[in-house]
Short mmCIF file of C-alpha atoms in Angstrom, two decimals:
data_model
loop_
_atom_site.label_atom_id
_atom_site.label_comp_id
_atom_site.label_asym_id
_atom_site.label_seq_id
_atom_site.Cartn_x
_atom_site.Cartn_y
_atom_site.Cartn_z
CA MET Q 372 -0.25 0.13 -0.02
CA ASN Q 373 1.02 3.25 -0.21
CA SER Q 374 1.94 5.23 2.07
CA ASP Q 375 1.36 9.09 1.03
CA THR Q 376 -2.51 7.37 -0.43
CA GLY Q 377 -3.75 4.84 1.25
CA VAL Q 378 -4.97 3.95 4.92
CA ASN Q 379 -4.47 0.68 7.34
CA LEU Q 380 -7.02 1.63 9.93
CA PRO Q 381 -6.75 -1.27 12.49
CA ALA Q 382 -10.37 -0.88 14.47
CA LEU Q 383 -12.01 -0.96 10.46
CA ARG Q 384 -11.64 -4.97 10.67
CA ASN Q 385 -13.45 -5.14 13.41
CA HIS Q 386 -17.09 -6.05 13.26
CA ASN Q 387 -18.88 -4.34 16.25
CA ALA Q 388 -16.60 -1.79 15.01
CA ALA Q 389 -18.02 -1.32 12.10
CA LEU Q 390 -21.40 -1.71 14.35
CA VAL Q 391 -20.19 0.82 16.63
CA LEU Q 392 -19.22 3.77 13.48
CA ASP Q 393 -22.46 3.30 11.26
CA LEU Q 394 -24.38 3.97 14.61
CA LEU Q 395 -22.39 7.75 14.67
CA ARG Q 396 -22.17 8.10 11.14
CA THR Q 397 -26.43 8.32 11.60
CA ALA Q 398 -26.65 10.05 14.71
CA GLY Q 399 -24.46 13.20 12.46
CA GLY Q 400 -23.52 16.17 14.69
CA GLU Q 401 -25.80 15.40 17.42
CA GLY Q 402 -23.26 11.85 18.35
CA ALA Q 403 -24.15 9.50 21.31
CA SER Q 404 -22.88 8.70 24.42
CA ARG Q 405 -21.10 5.54 25.23
CA LEU Q 406 -24.34 3.96 26.97
CA GLU Q 407 -25.96 4.57 23.84
CA LEU Q 408 -23.88 2.64 21.57
CA ALA Q 409 -24.53 -0.76 24.01
CA ASP Q 410 -27.66 0.07 24.53
CA ARG Q 411 -28.10 0.30 20.47
CA THR Q 412 -24.98 -2.66 19.50
CA GLY Q 413 -25.62 -4.92 22.29
CA LEU Q 414 -22.20 -4.69 23.38
CA THR Q 415 -21.40 -3.82 27.55
CA PRO Q 416 -19.62 -0.79 28.35
CA GLN Q 417 -16.87 -1.89 28.41
CA ALA Q 418 -16.60 -3.07 25.12
CA VAL Q 419 -17.89 0.17 23.63
CA SER Q 420 -14.95 1.60 25.53
CA LYS Q 421 -12.26 -0.61 24.18
CA ILE Q 422 -13.65 0.62 20.68
CA THR Q 423 -14.76 3.71 20.49
CA ALA Q 424 -11.03 4.13 22.29
CA ARG Q 425 -9.46 2.41 19.24
CA LEU Q 426 -11.60 4.37 17.48
CA ARG Q 427 -10.48 7.94 19.28
CA GLU Q 428 -6.77 7.33 18.52
CA GLU Q 429 -7.18 6.44 14.72
CA GLY Q 430 -8.64 9.34 14.32
CA LEU Q 431 -12.22 8.62 13.22
CA VAL Q 432 -14.00 9.47 16.47
CA ALA Q 433 -13.54 12.41 18.43
CA GLU Q 434 -15.99 14.17 21.32
CA ALA Q 435 -18.16 16.05 20.53
CA GLY Q 436 -19.50 18.34 23.95
CA TYR Q 437 -21.79 16.42 26.89
CA ARG Q 438 -25.72 15.07 27.30
CA ALA Q 439 -26.94 15.71 30.03
CA SER Q 440 -27.28 12.34 32.01
CA THR Q 441 -30.37 11.06 34.26
CA GLY Q 442 -27.91 10.95 37.69
CA GLY Q 443 -24.69 10.86 38.50
CA LYS Q 444 -22.20 12.78 35.71
CA PRO Q 445 -22.66 14.00 32.55
CA ARG Q 446 -22.14 12.25 29.54
CA THR Q 447 -19.19 13.39 27.05
CA VAL Q 448 -21.05 12.25 23.55
CA LEU Q 449 -19.10 11.14 20.74
CA ARG Q 450 -18.75 11.52 17.16
CA LEU Q 451 -17.99 10.94 14.12
CA VAL Q 452 -14.83 12.59 12.21
CA PRO Q 453 -15.96 12.64 8.36
CA GLY Q 454 -13.14 13.56 6.77
CA ALA Q 455 -10.88 10.97 8.86
CA ALA Q 456 -10.64 8.39 5.06
CA HIS Q 457 -12.03 9.09 2.33
CA ALA Q 458 -12.38 6.44 -0.93
CA VAL Q 459 -12.44 6.92 -4.75
CA GLY Q 460 -15.66 6.23 -6.88
CA LEU Q 461 -14.50 5.99 -10.94
CA HIS Q 462 -17.30 5.10 -13.43
CA LEU Q 463 -15.91 4.16 -16.15
CA ASP Q 464 -18.94 4.65 -19.20
CA ARG Q 465 -18.71 3.94 -22.53
CA ASP Q 466 -17.59 7.82 -23.44
CA GLU Q 467 -16.50 8.82 -20.61
CA LEU Q 468 -15.22 9.29 -16.73
CA THR Q 469 -16.60 10.08 -13.83
CA ALA Q 470 -14.15 10.55 -10.39
CA VAL Q 471 -16.21 11.45 -7.37
CA LEU Q 472 -14.11 11.82 -3.61
CA VAL Q 473 -16.71 10.82 -0.74
CA ASP Q 474 -15.53 10.87 2.66
CA LEU Q 475 -17.07 8.63 5.42
CA SER Q 476 -19.83 10.47 5.65
CA GLY Q 477 -20.90 8.95 2.68
CA VAL Q 478 -21.12 13.06 1.50
CA ILE Q 479 -19.10 14.65 -2.15
CA VAL Q 480 -16.19 16.47 -1.58
CA ALA Q 481 -14.48 16.85 -4.79
CA ALA Q 482 -15.77 15.04 -9.03
CA ASN Q 483 -14.89 15.45 -11.84
CA VAL Q 484 -15.55 14.22 -15.52
CA VAL Q 485 -13.43 13.75 -18.27
CA PRO Q 486 -13.63 12.16 -22.16
CA LEU Q 487 -12.66 8.40 -22.01
CA ASP Q 488 -12.67 6.62 -25.20
CA LEU Q 489 -13.23 2.22 -22.82
CA GLY Q 490 -11.99 0.66 -26.56
CA ALA Q 491 -8.82 2.10 -26.33
CA GLY Q 492 -6.63 -0.36 -24.32
CA ALA Q 493 -6.71 -1.05 -20.68
CA GLU Q 494 -3.32 0.91 -20.19
CA VAL Q 495 -5.07 4.16 -21.04
CA VAL Q 496 -8.33 3.43 -19.29
CA MET Q 497 -6.06 2.82 -16.22
CA GLU Q 498 -3.49 5.57 -16.94
CA VAL Q 499 -6.99 8.28 -17.01
CA ALA Q 500 -7.79 6.46 -14.28
CA ALA Q 501 -4.59 6.91 -12.13
CA GLY Q 502 -5.02 10.26 -13.35
CA GLU Q 503 -8.69 11.08 -11.93
CA VAL Q 504 -7.38 9.41 -8.10
CA ALA Q 505 -4.82 11.62 -8.00
CA ALA Q 506 -5.95 14.97 -8.99
CA LEU Q 507 -8.46 14.15 -6.18
CA THR Q 508 -6.89 14.52 -3.50
CA SER Q 509 -4.11 14.43 -1.75
CA ARG Q 510 -5.47 12.89 1.71
CA PRO Q 511 -5.90 9.09 3.00
CA LEU Q 512 -7.98 6.65 0.73
CA LEU Q 513 -9.70 4.23 2.18
CA GLY Q 514 -9.55 2.47 -1.30
CA VAL Q 515 -11.16 3.10 -5.04
CA GLY Q 516 -14.05 1.92 -5.79
CA VAL Q 517 -14.44 1.15 -10.11
CA ALA Q 518 -17.93 0.47 -11.59
CA MET Q 519 -17.93 0.00 -15.66
CA PRO Q 520 -20.28 -2.17 -17.86
CA GLY Q 521 -21.16 -5.21 -17.57
CA PRO Q 522 -20.93 -8.70 -17.29
CA LEU Q 523 -17.97 -9.06 -14.78
CA ASP Q 524 -17.47 -11.36 -13.06
CA HIS Q 525 -17.17 -8.85 -8.83
CA ALA Q 526 -15.96 -11.61 -6.87
CA ALA Q 527 -12.69 -11.78 -9.14
CA GLY Q 528 -12.84 -8.12 -10.68
CA VAL Q 529 -12.53 -8.75 -14.17
CA PRO Q 530 -14.66 -7.98 -16.65
CA HIS Q 531 -15.78 -10.40 -19.67
CA ARG Q 532 -17.08 -9.34 -23.00
CA VAL Q 533 -17.75 -5.84 -22.27
CA THR Q 534 -20.81 -4.97 -24.90
CA GLY Q 535 -19.03 -2.84 -27.04
CA PHE Q 536 -15.65 -3.92 -26.06
CA PRO Q 537 -15.27 -7.38 -26.60
CA GLU Q 538 -11.55 -6.52 -25.74
CA TRP Q 539 -12.10 -6.18 -22.23
CA ASP Q 540 -12.65 -10.07 -21.63
CA GLY Q 541 -10.51 -11.43 -19.38
CA PHE Q 542 -8.26 -8.43 -18.19
CA PRO Q 543 -7.77 -7.83 -14.40
CA LEU Q 544 -8.65 -4.92 -14.06
CA ARG Q 545 -9.46 -5.09 -10.42
CA ASP Q 546 -6.04 -6.13 -10.02
CA ALA Q 547 -3.54 -4.50 -12.11
CA LEU Q 548 -5.22 -1.21 -10.80
CA ALA Q 549 -4.63 -1.97 -7.40
CA ARG Q 550 -0.86 -2.55 -8.59
CA ARG Q 551 -0.51 0.82 -10.03
CA LEU Q 552 -2.69 2.62 -7.35
CA GLY Q 553 -1.00 1.16 -4.31
CA LEU Q 554 -4.88 1.40 -2.72
CA PRO Q 555 -7.16 -1.10 -2.66
CA VAL Q 556 -9.66 -1.78 -6.01
CA VAL Q 557 -12.81 -3.18 -5.91
CA LEU Q 558 -14.42 -3.62 -9.19
CA ASP Q 559 -18.31 -3.53 -9.78
CA LYS Q 560 -21.22 -3.74 -12.23
CA ASP Q 561 -21.97 0.33 -13.16
CA THR Q 562 -25.97 -0.56 -12.85
CA ASN Q 563 -24.70 -2.76 -8.73
CA ALA Q 564 -23.66 -0.08 -8.41
CA ALA Q 565 -25.63 2.89 -8.54
CA ALA Q 566 -27.41 0.60 -6.50
CA LEU Q 567 -25.68 -0.11 -4.22
CA SER Q 568 -25.75 3.75 -3.62
CA ILE Q 569 -29.60 3.79 -3.85
CA ALA Q 570 -30.02 1.38 -1.01
CA LEU Q 571 -28.02 2.91 1.37
CA SER Q 572 -30.27 6.65 1.28
CA GLY Q 573 -32.88 4.12 1.50
CA ALA Q 574 -34.61 5.65 -1.02
CA GLY Q 575 -35.75 2.06 -3.38
CA GLY Q 576 -36.72 0.19 -0.54
CA ASP Q 577 -36.25 -3.22 0.77
CA SER Q 578 -37.33 -4.49 -3.57
CA PHE Q 579 -36.35 -2.67 -6.44
CA GLY Q 580 -35.28 -2.72 -9.72
CA TYR Q 581 -33.02 0.31 -10.37
CA LEU Q 582 -33.02 0.02 -14.43
CA HIS Q 583 -30.24 2.58 -16.24
CA LEU Q 584 -30.42 4.30 -19.66
CA GLY Q 585 -27.27 5.76 -21.25
CA THR Q 586 -25.28 4.53 -22.97
CA GLY Q 587 -25.63 0.77 -22.61
CA LEU Q 588 -28.57 -0.44 -20.61
CA GLY Q 589 -29.02 -2.50 -18.02
CA ALA Q 590 -29.94 -3.19 -14.51
CA GLY Q 591 -29.40 -3.01 -10.67
CA LEU Q 592 -31.71 -5.34 -8.43
CA VAL Q 593 -32.15 -4.96 -5.29
CA LEU Q 594 -33.57 -8.34 -3.20
CA GLY Q 595 -33.65 -8.07 0.03
CA GLY Q 596 -32.64 -5.33 1.50
CA ALA Q 597 -29.18 -6.59 -0.54
CA VAL Q 598 -27.78 -6.35 -3.86
CA TYR Q 599 -28.33 -9.10 -6.14
CA ARG Q 600 -25.28 -10.26 -7.99
CA GLY Q 601 -26.08 -13.85 -9.00
CA ALA Q 602 -24.44 -17.30 -8.33
CA ARG Q 603 -21.51 -15.78 -10.64
CA THR Q 604 -21.98 -12.00 -10.44
CA GLY Q 605 -23.71 -12.20 -13.40
CA ALA Q 606 -27.04 -10.97 -12.60
CA GLY Q 607 -29.16 -7.41 -13.75
CA GLU Q 608 -28.11 -7.79 -18.09
CA PHE Q 609 -31.25 -6.70 -18.44
CA GLY Q 610 -30.42 -5.17 -21.75
CA HIS Q 611 -29.55 -8.74 -22.87
CA GLN Q 612 -33.23 -9.97 -22.79
CA THR Q 613 -34.09 -10.89 -26.47
CA VAL Q 614 -37.77 -9.09 -27.20
CA GLN Q 615 -37.93 -9.69 -30.79
CA LEU Q 616 -36.90 -13.04 -31.94
CA ASP Q 617 -36.08 -11.46 -35.80
CA GLY Q 618 -35.01 -7.98 -34.16
CA PRO Q 619 -31.62 -5.74 -35.01
CA ALA Q 620 -28.79 -6.50 -34.51
CA CYS Q 621 -26.43 -6.19 -30.70
CA GLY Q 622 -23.26 -5.13 -29.83
CA CYS Q 623 -23.44 -8.09 -28.03
CA GLY Q 624 -23.69 -10.56 -30.47
CA GLY Q 625 -27.57 -11.61 -30.17
CA ARG Q 626 -30.73 -10.10 -32.08
CA GLY Q 627 -33.42 -8.70 -31.02
CA CYS Q 628 -32.32 -7.22 -27.73
CA LEU Q 629 -33.85 -4.82 -25.32
CA GLU Q 630 -31.10 -1.76 -25.34
CA ALA Q 631 -30.89 -2.67 -29.29
CA LEU Q 632 -34.34 -1.95 -29.68
CA CYS Q 633 -34.63 1.41 -27.37
CA LEU Q 634 -30.96 2.67 -28.03
CA ALA Q 635 -32.22 2.73 -32.00
CA ALA Q 636 -35.65 4.07 -30.92
CA VAL Q 637 -33.27 6.94 -28.96
CA ALA Q 638 -31.07 7.43 -32.26
CA ARG Q 639 -33.88 8.31 -33.27
CA GLY Q 640 -35.85 10.94 -31.79
CA ASP Q 641 -38.43 8.67 -30.59
CA LEU Q 642 -38.68 8.83 -26.88
CA ASP Q 643 -42.27 7.96 -26.34
CA GLU Q 644 -41.12 4.36 -27.85
CA ALA Q 645 -38.09 4.28 -26.14
CA ALA Q 646 -39.92 4.74 -23.29
CA ARG Q 647 -42.75 1.21 -24.22
CA VAL Q 648 -39.71 -0.48 -24.58
CA LEU Q 649 -37.76 -0.12 -21.63
CA GLY Q 650 -41.32 -0.53 -19.94
CA ALA Q 651 -41.56 -3.49 -21.84
CA GLY Q 652 -38.70 -5.22 -19.88
CA ALA Q 653 -39.47 -3.47 -17.22
CA ALA Q 654 -42.92 -5.21 -16.54
CA ASN Q 655 -40.92 -8.64 -17.07
CA LEU Q 656 -38.88 -8.35 -15.09
CA VAL Q 657 -42.04 -6.83 -12.39
CA LYS Q 658 -43.72 -10.23 -13.45
CA LEU Q 659 -40.22 -12.41 -12.57
CA LEU Q 660 -39.46 -11.19 -8.81
CA ASP Q 661 -42.15 -9.36 -8.06
CA ILE Q 662 -40.20 -6.58 -6.67
CA ASP Q 663 -42.40 -3.67 -5.52
CA ARG Q 664 -40.50 -0.76 -7.50
CA VAL Q 665 -38.65 0.55 -9.92
CA LEU Q 666 -36.68 3.57 -10.77
CA LEU Q 667 -35.57 5.50 -13.60
CA GLY Q 668 -31.73 7.06 -13.66
CA GLY Q 669 -28.88 7.26 -16.74
CA ARG Q 670 -27.74 9.89 -18.74
CA VAL Q 671 -30.68 8.93 -21.25
CA VAL Q 672 -33.48 9.42 -18.83
CA ALA Q 673 -31.69 12.58 -16.89
CA GLY Q 674 -32.51 14.23 -20.10
CA ALA Q 675 -35.73 13.78 -20.59
CA ALA Q 676 -37.50 12.27 -17.51
CA GLU Q 677 -40.42 12.99 -18.05
CA PRO Q 678 -41.63 10.56 -21.38
CA PHE Q 679 -39.57 7.63 -19.76
CA VAL Q 680 -41.74 7.65 -16.76
CA ARG Q 681 -44.90 8.33 -17.90
CA GLY Q 682 -44.14 5.56 -20.26
CA VAL Q 683 -43.00 2.83 -17.93
CA ARG Q 684 -45.78 4.25 -15.67
CA ALA Q 685 -48.21 3.14 -18.20
CA VAL Q 686 -46.99 -0.06 -19.46
CA LEU Q 687 -46.42 -1.69 -15.74
CA ALA Q 688 -50.64 -0.25 -15.32
CA GLU Q 689 -52.19 -1.59 -18.41
CA ARG Q 690 -50.37 -4.83 -17.49
CA ALA Q 691 -51.24 -4.88 -13.77
CA GLU Q 692 -54.78 -4.30 -14.39
CA ARG Q 693 -55.10 -7.45 -17.26
CA ALA Q 694 -53.57 -9.42 -14.55
CA GLY Q 695 -55.74 -7.22 -11.84
CA GLU Q 696 -53.08 -6.10 -9.12
CA ALA Q 697 -51.86 -2.51 -7.92
CA PRO Q 698 -49.39 -1.14 -10.73
CA VAL Q 699 -45.80 -1.42 -9.08
CA PRO Q 700 -44.48 2.46 -8.53
CA VAL Q 701 -42.02 3.50 -11.54
CA ALA Q 702 -40.25 7.08 -10.55
CA LEU Q 703 -37.46 8.99 -11.08
CA ALA Q 704 -33.40 7.39 -9.59
CA ASP Q 705 -33.56 11.45 -7.67
CA GLY Q 706 -30.04 11.93 -5.59
CA SER Q 707 -26.64 11.32 -6.78
CA PRO Q 708 -25.84 13.54 -9.85
CA ASP Q 709 -23.98 10.11 -11.13
CA PRO Q 710 -25.14 7.03 -8.39
CA VAL Q 711 -22.84 5.34 -10.39
CA ALA Q 712 -20.12 6.93 -9.16
CA GLU Q 713 -20.98 6.96 -5.50
CA GLY Q 714 -22.01 4.18 -5.37
CA ALA Q 715 -18.63 3.20 -6.71
CA ALA Q 716 -17.06 5.23 -3.76
CA GLN Q 717 -19.61 2.71 -1.18
CA LEU Q 718 -18.24 0.12 -2.18
CA VAL Q 719 -15.02 0.63 0.16
CA LEU Q 720 -17.27 2.18 2.22
CA ALA Q 721 -20.05 1.01 3.29
CA PRO Q 722 -17.96 -2.07 4.34
CA VAL Q 723 -16.75 0.16 7.32
CA PHE Q 724 -20.14 -0.32 8.61
CA GLY Q 725 -20.26 -3.06 8.08
CA ARG Q 726 -23.20 -2.22 5.86
#
C-alpha cells in the first residue's frame, strides 16, 4: 500500500467497531454517548469503551461535548469524524469517466468528469483513472471503487465481453489497477454500484429494480435489502433479454435485444417508443421477481425524465390492470448526479460500517 495515499486502520477490521461506526454515522452531528452505543449495539459498556478508545486513536471518532444524565455526571458524546478517511469512486462509461471523492459520512467532497474511450485499451484507461485519483486528493484513502458496464465477474475483479468492447474480456482490471495505485480496488457493474447507492440512501425500499439507460441499458437489483449479483455475479444483464427474435443486431452479438431496440429509438428521437420498450422490459422484471418499485436513471433518462417515467409507468399499469393487480410504482432515481460513481465509492465505504 502506498504510504502517501493509503490508510490501513486496524479499527476498521473489527465487526463490533463497524457497528459502532455505523451508529455514529447515522447519528450525524448530534453524536451518541457510550451508554447509548452499548444499548443500541447490545455490546457491554466496557467493550464499547475499548472500541471507541481505538477509534479515537485512529482519528475516526472525536468528542462532541456532553449530554445531561438522569443521574451522575454528564455523559460524553462522541461523533464520527467524516474527513478522517475517504474513498474514490470511478464510473468508467463508454465515453467518459466520472470520479468522486467521498468522505466517511457519504458526502461527495470533490468530483470531476473527463472524456474516456473505453475501447482505447486497458493501459490507457488505467492511466486516465490513475490521473483522476491523484487529482482528486492527497488525503488518506481507504481505497478505490470502480464501476463499469458489464458483464463482469465482481468476485474476481475481471470484466467479461463488455458490450461493444469485447477486448476487455478476461483482463484483471481490479488487481492491475490496485498495483498501479498502491491502493485496494473493488470492481463492480455500473448498475450494481448505483443500486447500492440508492439502497444505502433508503430511497428504494427493500426490493427494487434500478434501470439505467445511458450508453447502454442495464439493471441493478436489490432484493431483501441487499444488492443481488447472482451466483456468478452476472445478474442484471437486463438489456440483453431478447424481445424480438428477428430484431436488429445488438453489440452483444445477439438480435432483438431490449438494449438495441431502446437505443435505436433514442437515436432516432422517438422517446415515447424508447420508453415503451423500456416499459416492456420493466414489466418482465416485475413479473419475474415481484419487486416493489422500479427506479429509472442514467444519462438518457436524466435528459428526458418525464416521457420515460410516464411511458414506463403506463406499460406497468396496463399489465397490472390485465392481471387485476395494483401497479408497481415507477419513479426517477433522485439523489446523486452520478449514483454510479457515488455507489462505486460506497463499494469501499459500506463494509467499513458493516453494510
